[in-house]
Coordinates of N, CA and C in Angstrom, one line a residue:
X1 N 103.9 -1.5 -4.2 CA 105.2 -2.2 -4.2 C 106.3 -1.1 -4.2
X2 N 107.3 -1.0 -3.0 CA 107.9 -0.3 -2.9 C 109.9 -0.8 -3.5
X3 N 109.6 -2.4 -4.1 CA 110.9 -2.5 -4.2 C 111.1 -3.4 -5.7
X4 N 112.2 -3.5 -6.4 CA 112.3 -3.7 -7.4 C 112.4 -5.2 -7.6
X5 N 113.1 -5.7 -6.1 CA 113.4 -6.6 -6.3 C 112.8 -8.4 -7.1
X6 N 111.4 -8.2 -6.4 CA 110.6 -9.4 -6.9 C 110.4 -9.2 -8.8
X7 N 110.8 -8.2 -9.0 CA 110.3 -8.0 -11.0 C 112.2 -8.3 -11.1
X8 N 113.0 -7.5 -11.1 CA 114.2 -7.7 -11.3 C 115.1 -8.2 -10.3
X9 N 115.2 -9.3 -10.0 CA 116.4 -9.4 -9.0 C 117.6 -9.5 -9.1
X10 N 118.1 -9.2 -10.5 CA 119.8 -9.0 -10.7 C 120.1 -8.1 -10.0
X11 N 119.0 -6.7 -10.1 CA 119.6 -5.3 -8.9 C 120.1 -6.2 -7.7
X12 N 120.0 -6.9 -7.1 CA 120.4 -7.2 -5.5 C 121.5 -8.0 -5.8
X13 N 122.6 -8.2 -6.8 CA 123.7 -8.9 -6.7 C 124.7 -7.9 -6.6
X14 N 125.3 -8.3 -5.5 CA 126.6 -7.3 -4.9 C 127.5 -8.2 -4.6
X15 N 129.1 -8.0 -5.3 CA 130.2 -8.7 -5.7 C 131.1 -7.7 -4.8
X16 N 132.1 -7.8 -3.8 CA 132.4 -7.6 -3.2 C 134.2 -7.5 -3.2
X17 N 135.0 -6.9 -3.7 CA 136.1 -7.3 -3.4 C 137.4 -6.5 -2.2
X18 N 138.2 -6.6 -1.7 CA 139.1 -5.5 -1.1 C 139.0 -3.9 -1.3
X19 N 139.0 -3.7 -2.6 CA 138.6 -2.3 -2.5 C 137.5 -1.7 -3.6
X20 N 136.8 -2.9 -3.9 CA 135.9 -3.0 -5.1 C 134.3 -3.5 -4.7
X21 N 132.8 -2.5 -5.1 CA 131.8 -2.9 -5.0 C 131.6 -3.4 -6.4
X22 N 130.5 -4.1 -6.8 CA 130.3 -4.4 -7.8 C 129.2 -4.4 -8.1
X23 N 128.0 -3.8 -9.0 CA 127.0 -3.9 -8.6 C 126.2 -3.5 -10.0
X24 N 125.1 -4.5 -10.4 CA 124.3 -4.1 -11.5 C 123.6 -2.5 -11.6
X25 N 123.9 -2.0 -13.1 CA 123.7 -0.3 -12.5 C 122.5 0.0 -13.1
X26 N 122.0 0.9 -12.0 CA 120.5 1.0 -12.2 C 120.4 2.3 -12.9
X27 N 119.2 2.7 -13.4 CA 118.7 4.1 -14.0 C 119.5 5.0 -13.0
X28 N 119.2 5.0 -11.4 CA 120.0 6.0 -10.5 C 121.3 6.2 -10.9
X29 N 122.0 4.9 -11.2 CA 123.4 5.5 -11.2 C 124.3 5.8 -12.6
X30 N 123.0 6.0 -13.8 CA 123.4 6.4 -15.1 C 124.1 7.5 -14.9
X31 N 123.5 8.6 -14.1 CA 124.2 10.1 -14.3 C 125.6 9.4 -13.8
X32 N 126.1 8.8 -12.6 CA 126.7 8.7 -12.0 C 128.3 7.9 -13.4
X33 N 127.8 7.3 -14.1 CA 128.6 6.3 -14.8 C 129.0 7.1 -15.8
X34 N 127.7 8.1 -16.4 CA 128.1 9.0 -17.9 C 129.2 9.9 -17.2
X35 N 129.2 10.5 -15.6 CA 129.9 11.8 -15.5 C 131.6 11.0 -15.4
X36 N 131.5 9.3 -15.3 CA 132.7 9.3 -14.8 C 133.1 8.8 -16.6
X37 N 132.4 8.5 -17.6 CA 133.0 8.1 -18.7 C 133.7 9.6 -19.4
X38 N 132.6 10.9 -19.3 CA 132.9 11.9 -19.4 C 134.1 12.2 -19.1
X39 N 134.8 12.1 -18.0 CA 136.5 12.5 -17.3 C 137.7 11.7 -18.4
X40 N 137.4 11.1 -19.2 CA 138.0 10.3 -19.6 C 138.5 8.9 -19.4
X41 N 138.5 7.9 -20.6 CA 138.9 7.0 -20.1 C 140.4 6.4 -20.7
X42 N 140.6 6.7 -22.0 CA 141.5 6.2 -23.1 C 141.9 7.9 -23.7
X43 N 143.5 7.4 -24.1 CA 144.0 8.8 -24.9 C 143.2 8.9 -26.0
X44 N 143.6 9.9 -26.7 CA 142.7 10.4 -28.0 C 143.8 9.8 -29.4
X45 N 142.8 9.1 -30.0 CA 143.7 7.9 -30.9 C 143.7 6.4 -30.6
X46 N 143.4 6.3 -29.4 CA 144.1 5.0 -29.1 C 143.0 4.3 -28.7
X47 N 141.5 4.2 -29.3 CA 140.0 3.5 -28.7 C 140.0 2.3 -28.5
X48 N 139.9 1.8 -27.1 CA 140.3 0.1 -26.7 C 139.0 -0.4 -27.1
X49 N 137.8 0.1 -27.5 CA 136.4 -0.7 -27.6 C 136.3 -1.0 -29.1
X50 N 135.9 -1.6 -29.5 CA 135.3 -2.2 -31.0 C 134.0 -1.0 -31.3
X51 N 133.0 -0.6 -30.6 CA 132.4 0.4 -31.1 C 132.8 1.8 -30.6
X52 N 133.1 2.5 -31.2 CA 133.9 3.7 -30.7 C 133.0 4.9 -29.8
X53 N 132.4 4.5 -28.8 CA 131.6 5.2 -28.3 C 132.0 6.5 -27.2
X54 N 132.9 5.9 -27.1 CA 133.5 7.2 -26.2 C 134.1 8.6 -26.9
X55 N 133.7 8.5 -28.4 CA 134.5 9.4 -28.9 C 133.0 10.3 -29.6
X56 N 132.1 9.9 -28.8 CA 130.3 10.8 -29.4 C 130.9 12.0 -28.9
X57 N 129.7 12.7 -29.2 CA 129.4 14.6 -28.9 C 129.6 14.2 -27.3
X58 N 130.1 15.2 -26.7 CA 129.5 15.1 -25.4 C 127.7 15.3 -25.1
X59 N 127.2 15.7 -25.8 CA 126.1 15.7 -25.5 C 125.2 14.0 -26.3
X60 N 125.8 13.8 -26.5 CA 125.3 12.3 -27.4 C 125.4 10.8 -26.1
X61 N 126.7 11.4 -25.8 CA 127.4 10.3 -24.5 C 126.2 9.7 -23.8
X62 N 125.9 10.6 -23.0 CA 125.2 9.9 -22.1 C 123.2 9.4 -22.5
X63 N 122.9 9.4 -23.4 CA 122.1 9.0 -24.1 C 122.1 7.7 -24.5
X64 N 123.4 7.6 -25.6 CA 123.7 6.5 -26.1 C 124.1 5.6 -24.7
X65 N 125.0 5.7 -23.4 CA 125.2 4.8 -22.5 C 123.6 4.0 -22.0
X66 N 123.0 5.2 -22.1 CA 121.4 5.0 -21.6 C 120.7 4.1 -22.2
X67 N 120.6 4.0 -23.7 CA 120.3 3.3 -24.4 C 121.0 1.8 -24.5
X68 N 122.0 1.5 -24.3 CA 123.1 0.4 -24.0 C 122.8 -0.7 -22.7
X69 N 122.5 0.4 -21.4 CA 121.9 -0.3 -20.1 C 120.6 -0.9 -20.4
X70 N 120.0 -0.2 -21.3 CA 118.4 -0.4 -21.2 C 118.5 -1.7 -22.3
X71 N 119.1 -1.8 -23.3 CA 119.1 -2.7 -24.1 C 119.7 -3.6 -23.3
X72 N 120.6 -3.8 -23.0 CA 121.2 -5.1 -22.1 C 119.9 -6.0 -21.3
X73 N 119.3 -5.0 -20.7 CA 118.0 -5.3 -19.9 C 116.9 -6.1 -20.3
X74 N 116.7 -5.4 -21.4 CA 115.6 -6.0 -22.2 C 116.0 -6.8 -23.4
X75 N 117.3 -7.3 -23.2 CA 117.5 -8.5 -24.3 C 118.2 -9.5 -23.0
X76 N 118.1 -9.0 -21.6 CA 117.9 -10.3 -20.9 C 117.5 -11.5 -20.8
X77 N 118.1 -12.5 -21.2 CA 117.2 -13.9 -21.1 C 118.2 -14.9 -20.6
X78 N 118.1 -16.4 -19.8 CA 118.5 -17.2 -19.9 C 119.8 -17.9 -21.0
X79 N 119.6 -17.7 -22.0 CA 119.6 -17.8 -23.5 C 120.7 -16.9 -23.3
X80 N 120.5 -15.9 -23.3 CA 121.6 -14.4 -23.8 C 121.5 -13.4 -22.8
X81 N 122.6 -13.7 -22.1 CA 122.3 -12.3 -20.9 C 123.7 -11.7 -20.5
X82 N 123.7 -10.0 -20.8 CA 124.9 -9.2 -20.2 C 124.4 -8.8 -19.2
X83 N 125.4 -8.9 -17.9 CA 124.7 -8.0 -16.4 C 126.5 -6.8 -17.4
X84 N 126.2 -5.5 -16.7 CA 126.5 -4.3 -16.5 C 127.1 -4.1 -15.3
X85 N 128.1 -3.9 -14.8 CA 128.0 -4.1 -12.9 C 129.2 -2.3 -12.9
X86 N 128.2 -2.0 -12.3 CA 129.2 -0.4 -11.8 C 130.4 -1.1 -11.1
X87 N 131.4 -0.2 -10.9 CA 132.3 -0.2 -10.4 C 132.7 1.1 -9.1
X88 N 132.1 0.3 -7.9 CA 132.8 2.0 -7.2 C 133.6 1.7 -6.4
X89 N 134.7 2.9 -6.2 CA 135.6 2.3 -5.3 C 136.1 3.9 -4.3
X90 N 135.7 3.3 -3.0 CA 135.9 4.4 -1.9 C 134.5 5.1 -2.2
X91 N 133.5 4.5 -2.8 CA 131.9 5.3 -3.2 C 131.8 6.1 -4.0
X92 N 132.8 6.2 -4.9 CA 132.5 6.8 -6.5 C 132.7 5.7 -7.0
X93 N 131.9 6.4 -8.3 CA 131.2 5.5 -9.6 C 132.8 5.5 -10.5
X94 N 133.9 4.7 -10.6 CA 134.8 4.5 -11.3 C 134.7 3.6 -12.5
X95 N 133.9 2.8 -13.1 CA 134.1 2.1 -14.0 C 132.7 1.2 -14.3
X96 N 133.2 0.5 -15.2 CA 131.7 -0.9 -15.4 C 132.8 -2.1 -15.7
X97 N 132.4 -3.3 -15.4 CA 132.7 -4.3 -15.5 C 131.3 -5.2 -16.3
X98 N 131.4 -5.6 -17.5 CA 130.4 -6.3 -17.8 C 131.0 -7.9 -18.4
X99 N 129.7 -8.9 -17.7 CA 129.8 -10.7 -17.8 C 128.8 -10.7 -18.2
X100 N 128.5 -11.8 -19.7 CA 127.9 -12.0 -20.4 C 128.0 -13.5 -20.9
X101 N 126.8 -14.0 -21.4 CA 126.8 -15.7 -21.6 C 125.7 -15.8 -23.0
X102 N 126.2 -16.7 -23.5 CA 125.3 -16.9 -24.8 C 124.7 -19.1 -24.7
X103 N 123.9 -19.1 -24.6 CA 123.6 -20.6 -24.4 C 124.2 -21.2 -22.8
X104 N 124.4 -20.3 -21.9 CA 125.4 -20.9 -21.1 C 125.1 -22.0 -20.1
X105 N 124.1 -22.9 -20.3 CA 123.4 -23.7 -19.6 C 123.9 -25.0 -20.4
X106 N 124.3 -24.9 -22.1 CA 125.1 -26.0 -22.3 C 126.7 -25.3 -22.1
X107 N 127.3 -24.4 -22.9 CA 128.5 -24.3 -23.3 C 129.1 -23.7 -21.8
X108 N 128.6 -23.3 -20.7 CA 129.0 -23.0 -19.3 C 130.3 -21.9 -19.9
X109 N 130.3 -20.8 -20.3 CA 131.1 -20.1 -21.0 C 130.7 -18.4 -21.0
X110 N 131.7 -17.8 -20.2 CA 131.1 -16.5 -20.1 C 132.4 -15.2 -20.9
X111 N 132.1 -14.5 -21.3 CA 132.6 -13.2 -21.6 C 132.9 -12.0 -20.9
X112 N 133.8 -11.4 -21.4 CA 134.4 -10.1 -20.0 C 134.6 -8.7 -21.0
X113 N 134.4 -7.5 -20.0 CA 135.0 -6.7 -21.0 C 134.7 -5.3 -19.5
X114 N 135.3 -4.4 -19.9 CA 135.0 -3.3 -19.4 C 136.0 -2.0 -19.4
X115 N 135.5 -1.1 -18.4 CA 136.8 0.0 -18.7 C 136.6 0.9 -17.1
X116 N 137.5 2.0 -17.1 CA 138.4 2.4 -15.6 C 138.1 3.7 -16.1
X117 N 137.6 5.4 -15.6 CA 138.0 6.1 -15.8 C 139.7 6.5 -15.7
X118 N 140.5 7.0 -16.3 CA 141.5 7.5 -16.3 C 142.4 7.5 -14.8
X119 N 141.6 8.2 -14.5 CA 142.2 9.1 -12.9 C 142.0 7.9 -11.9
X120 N 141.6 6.7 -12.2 CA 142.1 5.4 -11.0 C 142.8 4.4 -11.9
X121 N 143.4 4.2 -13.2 CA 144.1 3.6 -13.8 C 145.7 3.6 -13.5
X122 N 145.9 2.4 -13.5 CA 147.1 1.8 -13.2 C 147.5 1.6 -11.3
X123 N 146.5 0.9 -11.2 CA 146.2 0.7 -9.5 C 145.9 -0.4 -9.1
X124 N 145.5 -1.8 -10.4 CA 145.6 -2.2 -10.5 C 143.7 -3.1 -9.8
X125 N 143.3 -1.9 -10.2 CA 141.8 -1.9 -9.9 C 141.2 -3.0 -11.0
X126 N 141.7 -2.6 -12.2 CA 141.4 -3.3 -13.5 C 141.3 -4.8 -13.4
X127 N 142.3 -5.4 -12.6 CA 142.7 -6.7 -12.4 C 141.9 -7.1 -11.3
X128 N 141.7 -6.5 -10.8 CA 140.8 -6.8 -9.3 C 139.4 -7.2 -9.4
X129 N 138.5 -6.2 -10.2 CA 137.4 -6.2 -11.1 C 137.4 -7.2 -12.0
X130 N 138.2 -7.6 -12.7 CA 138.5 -9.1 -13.6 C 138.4 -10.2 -12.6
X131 N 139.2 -10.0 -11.5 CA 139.3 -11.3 -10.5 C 137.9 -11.4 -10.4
X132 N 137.4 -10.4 -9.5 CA 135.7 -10.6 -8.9 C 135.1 -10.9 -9.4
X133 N 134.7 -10.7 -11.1 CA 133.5 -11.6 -12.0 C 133.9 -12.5 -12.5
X134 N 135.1 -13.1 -12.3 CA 135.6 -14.3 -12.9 C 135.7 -15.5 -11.6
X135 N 135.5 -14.9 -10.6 CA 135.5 -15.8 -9.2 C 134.0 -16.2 -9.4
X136 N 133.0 -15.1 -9.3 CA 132.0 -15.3 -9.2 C 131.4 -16.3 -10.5
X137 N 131.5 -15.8 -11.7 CA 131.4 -17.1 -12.6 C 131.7 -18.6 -12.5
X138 N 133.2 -18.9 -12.3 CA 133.8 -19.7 -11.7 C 133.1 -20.7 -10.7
X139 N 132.8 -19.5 -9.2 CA 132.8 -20.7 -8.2 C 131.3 -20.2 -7.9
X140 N 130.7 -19.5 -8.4 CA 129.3 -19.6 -7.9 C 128.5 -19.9 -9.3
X141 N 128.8 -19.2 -10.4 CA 127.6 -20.1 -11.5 C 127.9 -21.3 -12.1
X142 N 129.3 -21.9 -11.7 CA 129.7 -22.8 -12.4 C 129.9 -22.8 -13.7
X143 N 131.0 -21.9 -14.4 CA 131.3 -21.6 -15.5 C 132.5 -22.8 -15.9
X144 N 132.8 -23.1 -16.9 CA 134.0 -23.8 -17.2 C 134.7 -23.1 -17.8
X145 N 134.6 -21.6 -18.3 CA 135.2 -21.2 -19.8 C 135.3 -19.7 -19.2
X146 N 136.2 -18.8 -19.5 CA 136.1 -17.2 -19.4 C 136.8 -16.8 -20.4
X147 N 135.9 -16.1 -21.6 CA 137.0 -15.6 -22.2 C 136.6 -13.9 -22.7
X148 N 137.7 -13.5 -23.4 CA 137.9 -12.2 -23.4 C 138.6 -11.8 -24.6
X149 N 138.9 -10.5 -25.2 CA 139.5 -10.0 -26.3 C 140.2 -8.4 -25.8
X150 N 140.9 -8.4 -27.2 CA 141.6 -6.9 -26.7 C 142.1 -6.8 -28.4
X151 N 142.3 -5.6 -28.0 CA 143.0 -5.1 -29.7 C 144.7 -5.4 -29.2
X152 N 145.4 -5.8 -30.5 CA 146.7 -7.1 -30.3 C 147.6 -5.6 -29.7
X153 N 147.5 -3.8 -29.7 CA 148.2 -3.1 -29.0 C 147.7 -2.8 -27.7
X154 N 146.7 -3.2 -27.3 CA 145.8 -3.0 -25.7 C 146.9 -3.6 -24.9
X155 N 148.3 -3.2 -24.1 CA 148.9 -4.2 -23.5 C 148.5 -4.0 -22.2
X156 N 147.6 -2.8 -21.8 CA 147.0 -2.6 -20.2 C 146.1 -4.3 -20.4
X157 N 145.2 -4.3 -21.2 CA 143.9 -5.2 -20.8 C 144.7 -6.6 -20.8
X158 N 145.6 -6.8 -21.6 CA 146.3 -8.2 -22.2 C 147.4 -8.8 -21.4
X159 N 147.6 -7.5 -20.3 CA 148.5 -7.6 -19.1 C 147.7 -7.7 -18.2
X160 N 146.5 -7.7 -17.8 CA 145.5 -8.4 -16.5 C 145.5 -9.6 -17.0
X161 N 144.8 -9.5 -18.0 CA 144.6 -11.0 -18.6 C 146.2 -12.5 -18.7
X162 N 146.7 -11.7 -18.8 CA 147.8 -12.6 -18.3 C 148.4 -12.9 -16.8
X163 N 148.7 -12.0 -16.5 CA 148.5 -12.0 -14.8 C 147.2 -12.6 -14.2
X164 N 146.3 -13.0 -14.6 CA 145.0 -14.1 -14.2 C 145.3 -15.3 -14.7
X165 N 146.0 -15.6 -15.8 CA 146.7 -16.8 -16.3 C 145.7 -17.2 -17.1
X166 N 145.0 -16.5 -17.7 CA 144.5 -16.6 -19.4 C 145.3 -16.9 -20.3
X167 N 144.9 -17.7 -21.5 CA 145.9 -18.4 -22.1 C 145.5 -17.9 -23.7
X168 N 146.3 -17.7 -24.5 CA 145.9 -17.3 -26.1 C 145.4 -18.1 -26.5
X169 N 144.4 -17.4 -27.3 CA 143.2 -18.1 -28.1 C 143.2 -17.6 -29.3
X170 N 144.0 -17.4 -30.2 CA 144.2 -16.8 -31.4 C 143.7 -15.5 -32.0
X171 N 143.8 -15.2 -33.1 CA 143.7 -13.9 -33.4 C 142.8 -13.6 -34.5
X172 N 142.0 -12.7 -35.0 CA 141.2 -12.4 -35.8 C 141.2 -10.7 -36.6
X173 N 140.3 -10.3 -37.4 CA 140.8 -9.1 -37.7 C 139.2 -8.6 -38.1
X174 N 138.9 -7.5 -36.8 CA 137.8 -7.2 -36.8 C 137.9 -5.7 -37.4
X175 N 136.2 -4.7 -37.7 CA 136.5 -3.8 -37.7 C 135.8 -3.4 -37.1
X176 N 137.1 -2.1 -36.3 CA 136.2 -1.5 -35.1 C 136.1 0.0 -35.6
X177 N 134.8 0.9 -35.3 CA 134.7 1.9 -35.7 C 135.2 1.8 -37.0
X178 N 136.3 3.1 -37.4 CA 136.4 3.2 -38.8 C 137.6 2.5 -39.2
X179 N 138.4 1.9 -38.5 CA 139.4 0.8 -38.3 C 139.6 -0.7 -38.4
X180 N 140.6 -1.2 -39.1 CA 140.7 -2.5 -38.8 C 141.9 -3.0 -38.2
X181 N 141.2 -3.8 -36.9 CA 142.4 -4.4 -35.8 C 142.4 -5.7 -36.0
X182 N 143.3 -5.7 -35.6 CA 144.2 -7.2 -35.1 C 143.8 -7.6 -33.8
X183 N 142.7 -9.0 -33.4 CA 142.2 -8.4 -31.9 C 142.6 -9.8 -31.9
X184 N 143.5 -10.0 -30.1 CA 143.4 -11.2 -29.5 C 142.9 -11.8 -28.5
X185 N 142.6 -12.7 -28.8 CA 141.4 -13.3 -27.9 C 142.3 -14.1 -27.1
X186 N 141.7 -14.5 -25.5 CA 142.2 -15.2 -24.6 C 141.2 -15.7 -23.9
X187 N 142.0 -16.9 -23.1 CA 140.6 -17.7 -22.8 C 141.7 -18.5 -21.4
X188 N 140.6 -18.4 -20.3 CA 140.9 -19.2 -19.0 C 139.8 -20.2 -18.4
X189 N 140.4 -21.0 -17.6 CA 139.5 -22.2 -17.4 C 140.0 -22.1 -15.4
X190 N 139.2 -22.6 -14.9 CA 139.4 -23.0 -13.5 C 140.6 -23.4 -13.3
X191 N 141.1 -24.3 -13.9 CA 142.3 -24.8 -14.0 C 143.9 -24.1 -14.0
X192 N 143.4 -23.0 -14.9 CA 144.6 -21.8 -15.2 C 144.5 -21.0 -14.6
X193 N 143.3 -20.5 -14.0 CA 143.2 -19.0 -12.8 C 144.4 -19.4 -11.8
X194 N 144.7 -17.9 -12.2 CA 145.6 -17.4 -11.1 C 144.8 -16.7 -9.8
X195 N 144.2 -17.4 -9.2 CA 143.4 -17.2 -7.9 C 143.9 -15.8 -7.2
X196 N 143.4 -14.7 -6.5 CA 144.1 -14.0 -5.9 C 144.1 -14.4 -4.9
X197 N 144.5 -13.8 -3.8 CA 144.2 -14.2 -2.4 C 143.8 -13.5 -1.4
X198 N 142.5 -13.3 -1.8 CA 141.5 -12.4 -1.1 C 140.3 -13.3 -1.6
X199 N 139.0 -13.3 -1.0 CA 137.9 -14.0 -1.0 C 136.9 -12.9 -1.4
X200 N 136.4 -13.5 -2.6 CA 135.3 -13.1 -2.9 C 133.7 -12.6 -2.2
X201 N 133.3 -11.4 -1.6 CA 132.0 -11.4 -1.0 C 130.9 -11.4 -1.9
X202 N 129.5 -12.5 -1.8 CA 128.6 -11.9 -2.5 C 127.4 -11.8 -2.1
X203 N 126.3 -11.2 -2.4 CA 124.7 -11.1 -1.6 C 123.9 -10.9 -2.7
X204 N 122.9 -11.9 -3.1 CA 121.9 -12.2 -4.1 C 122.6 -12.7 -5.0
X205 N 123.0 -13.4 -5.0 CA 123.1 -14.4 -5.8 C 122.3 -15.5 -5.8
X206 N 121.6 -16.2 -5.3 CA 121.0 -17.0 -5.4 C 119.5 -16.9 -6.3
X207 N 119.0 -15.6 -6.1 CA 117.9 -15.3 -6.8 C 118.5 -14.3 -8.4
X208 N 119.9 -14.1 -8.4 CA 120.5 -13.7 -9.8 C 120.2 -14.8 -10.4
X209 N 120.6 -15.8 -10.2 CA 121.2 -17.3 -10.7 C 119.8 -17.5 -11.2
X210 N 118.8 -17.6 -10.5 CA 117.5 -18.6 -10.8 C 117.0 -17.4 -11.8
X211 N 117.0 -16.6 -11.7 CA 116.9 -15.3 -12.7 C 117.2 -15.8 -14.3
X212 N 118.7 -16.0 -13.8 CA 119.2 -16.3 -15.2 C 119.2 -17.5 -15.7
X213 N 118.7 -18.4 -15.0 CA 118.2 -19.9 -15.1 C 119.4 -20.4 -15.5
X214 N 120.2 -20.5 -14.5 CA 121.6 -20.8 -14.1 C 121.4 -22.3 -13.2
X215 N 121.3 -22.9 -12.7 CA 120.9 -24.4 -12.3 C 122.4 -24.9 -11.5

C-alpha cells in the first residue's frame, strides 16, 4: 500500500481559497509549520493562545507542535474531532487554521482558532482562512453554529471575527498560561455570515465527512 488515503482520508481534504491552500498537515509538513512558528508569530508579552506555547525553548517548539498534531489525530472521532489544516500561501507553509466539533451530529456546532506567522500579517489572509473553514462547515457539513474566542485585547482576531458578522457571546475569565484574561467569545450562524465573494474550492470532502460521520 502505497497511499494513506484508505486508513486516513482527512489527508485528501483541500479547501481552496483566492490566495489560500488549506490542507490537513501531515508528519511531512511538521518541519515546514515548526520553521514558520519559529519566525515569529505574536510580540513578546502579548500571547494571543490560552496555552502559551510559543513562548517554549526553541528547542522544545517543535516537539511539543509534534506532539499536538499527533494528539489531534489520535483523539479523532466522530464524537470529538480537530482537523489542523496548514496554511500555504504562494507554497510556503504560513500558518494553521484549526475546526473542531464536540457531539456535532446533534449540536451541528463547530469551533475556530488559529494563527499567521508575522511576516504575512495584516493582508488580511487571517480573514480569508476564517472565511474558508467557515464556508466549508457551513455549506458542506451542515453546521448551524461557528463559534470562536479571543482574549477581550486580541483586536486583530476580534476584528476578522467581526467583519464575518459574528455576533457577541459573552465573556468569561479564563487562565491562560500564568495569566488571567478576560476572553470574548463570539458566535455566527448562516444567517449572519458575511459571505465573501469568492467561492469556495474543495476536493475530498466527501470521504472527510463520512470519516467524521458527518451525515
Amino acid at each position: 500500500m502505497t497511499s494513506m488515503s484508505p486508513i486516513w482520508p482527512l489527508f485528501d481534504l483541500r479547501l481552496a481559497s483566492p490566495r489560500l491552500e488549506l490542507r490537513p498537515i501531515t508528519d511531512e509538513d511538521i518541519p515546514a509549520a515548526v520553521a514558520a512558528a519559529r519566525e515569529g508569530i505574536h510580540h513578546a508579552g502579548k500571547n494571543p493562545f490560552s496555552t502559551p506555547w510559543t513562548e517554549l525553548p526553541h528547542d522544545e517548539l517543535g516537539p511539543n507542535m509534534a506532539r499536538w498534531y499527533w494528539r489531534c489525530r489520535t483523539e479523532c472521532s466522530p464524537e470529538n474531532w480537530t482537523l489542523l489544516l496548514g496554511i500555504w500561501h504562494g507554497g510556503q507553509f504560513v500558518g494553521c487554521q484549526d475546526v473542531g466539533a464536540k457531539d456535532f451530529a446533534a449540536l451541528r456546532t463547530v469551533t475556530t482558532g488559529s494563527w499567521l506567522k508575522q511576516t504575512v500579517q495584516g493582508r488580511g489572509l487571517g480573514k480569508e482562512m476564517r472565511a474558508a473553514v467557515v464556508l466549508w462547515a457551513f455549506d458542506w457539513l451542515g453546521a448551524e453554529v461557528a463559534e470562536s474566542e479571543a482574549a477581550a485585547w486580541n483586536s486583530a482576531s476580534l476584528g476578522v471575527s467581526r467583519s464575518l458578522g459574528y455576533e457577541l457571546n459573552g465573556i468569561s475569565r479564563k487562565v491562560w498560561g500564568k495569566e488571567v484574561q478576560t476572553v470574548q467569545h463570539v458566535r455566527l450562524t448562516p444567517e449572519t455570515f458575511n459571505r465573501p465573494d469568492w467561492k469556495l474550492k474543495v476536493n475530498g470532502h466527501e470521504s472527510a465527512a463520512k470519516f467524521l460521520g458527518v451525515r
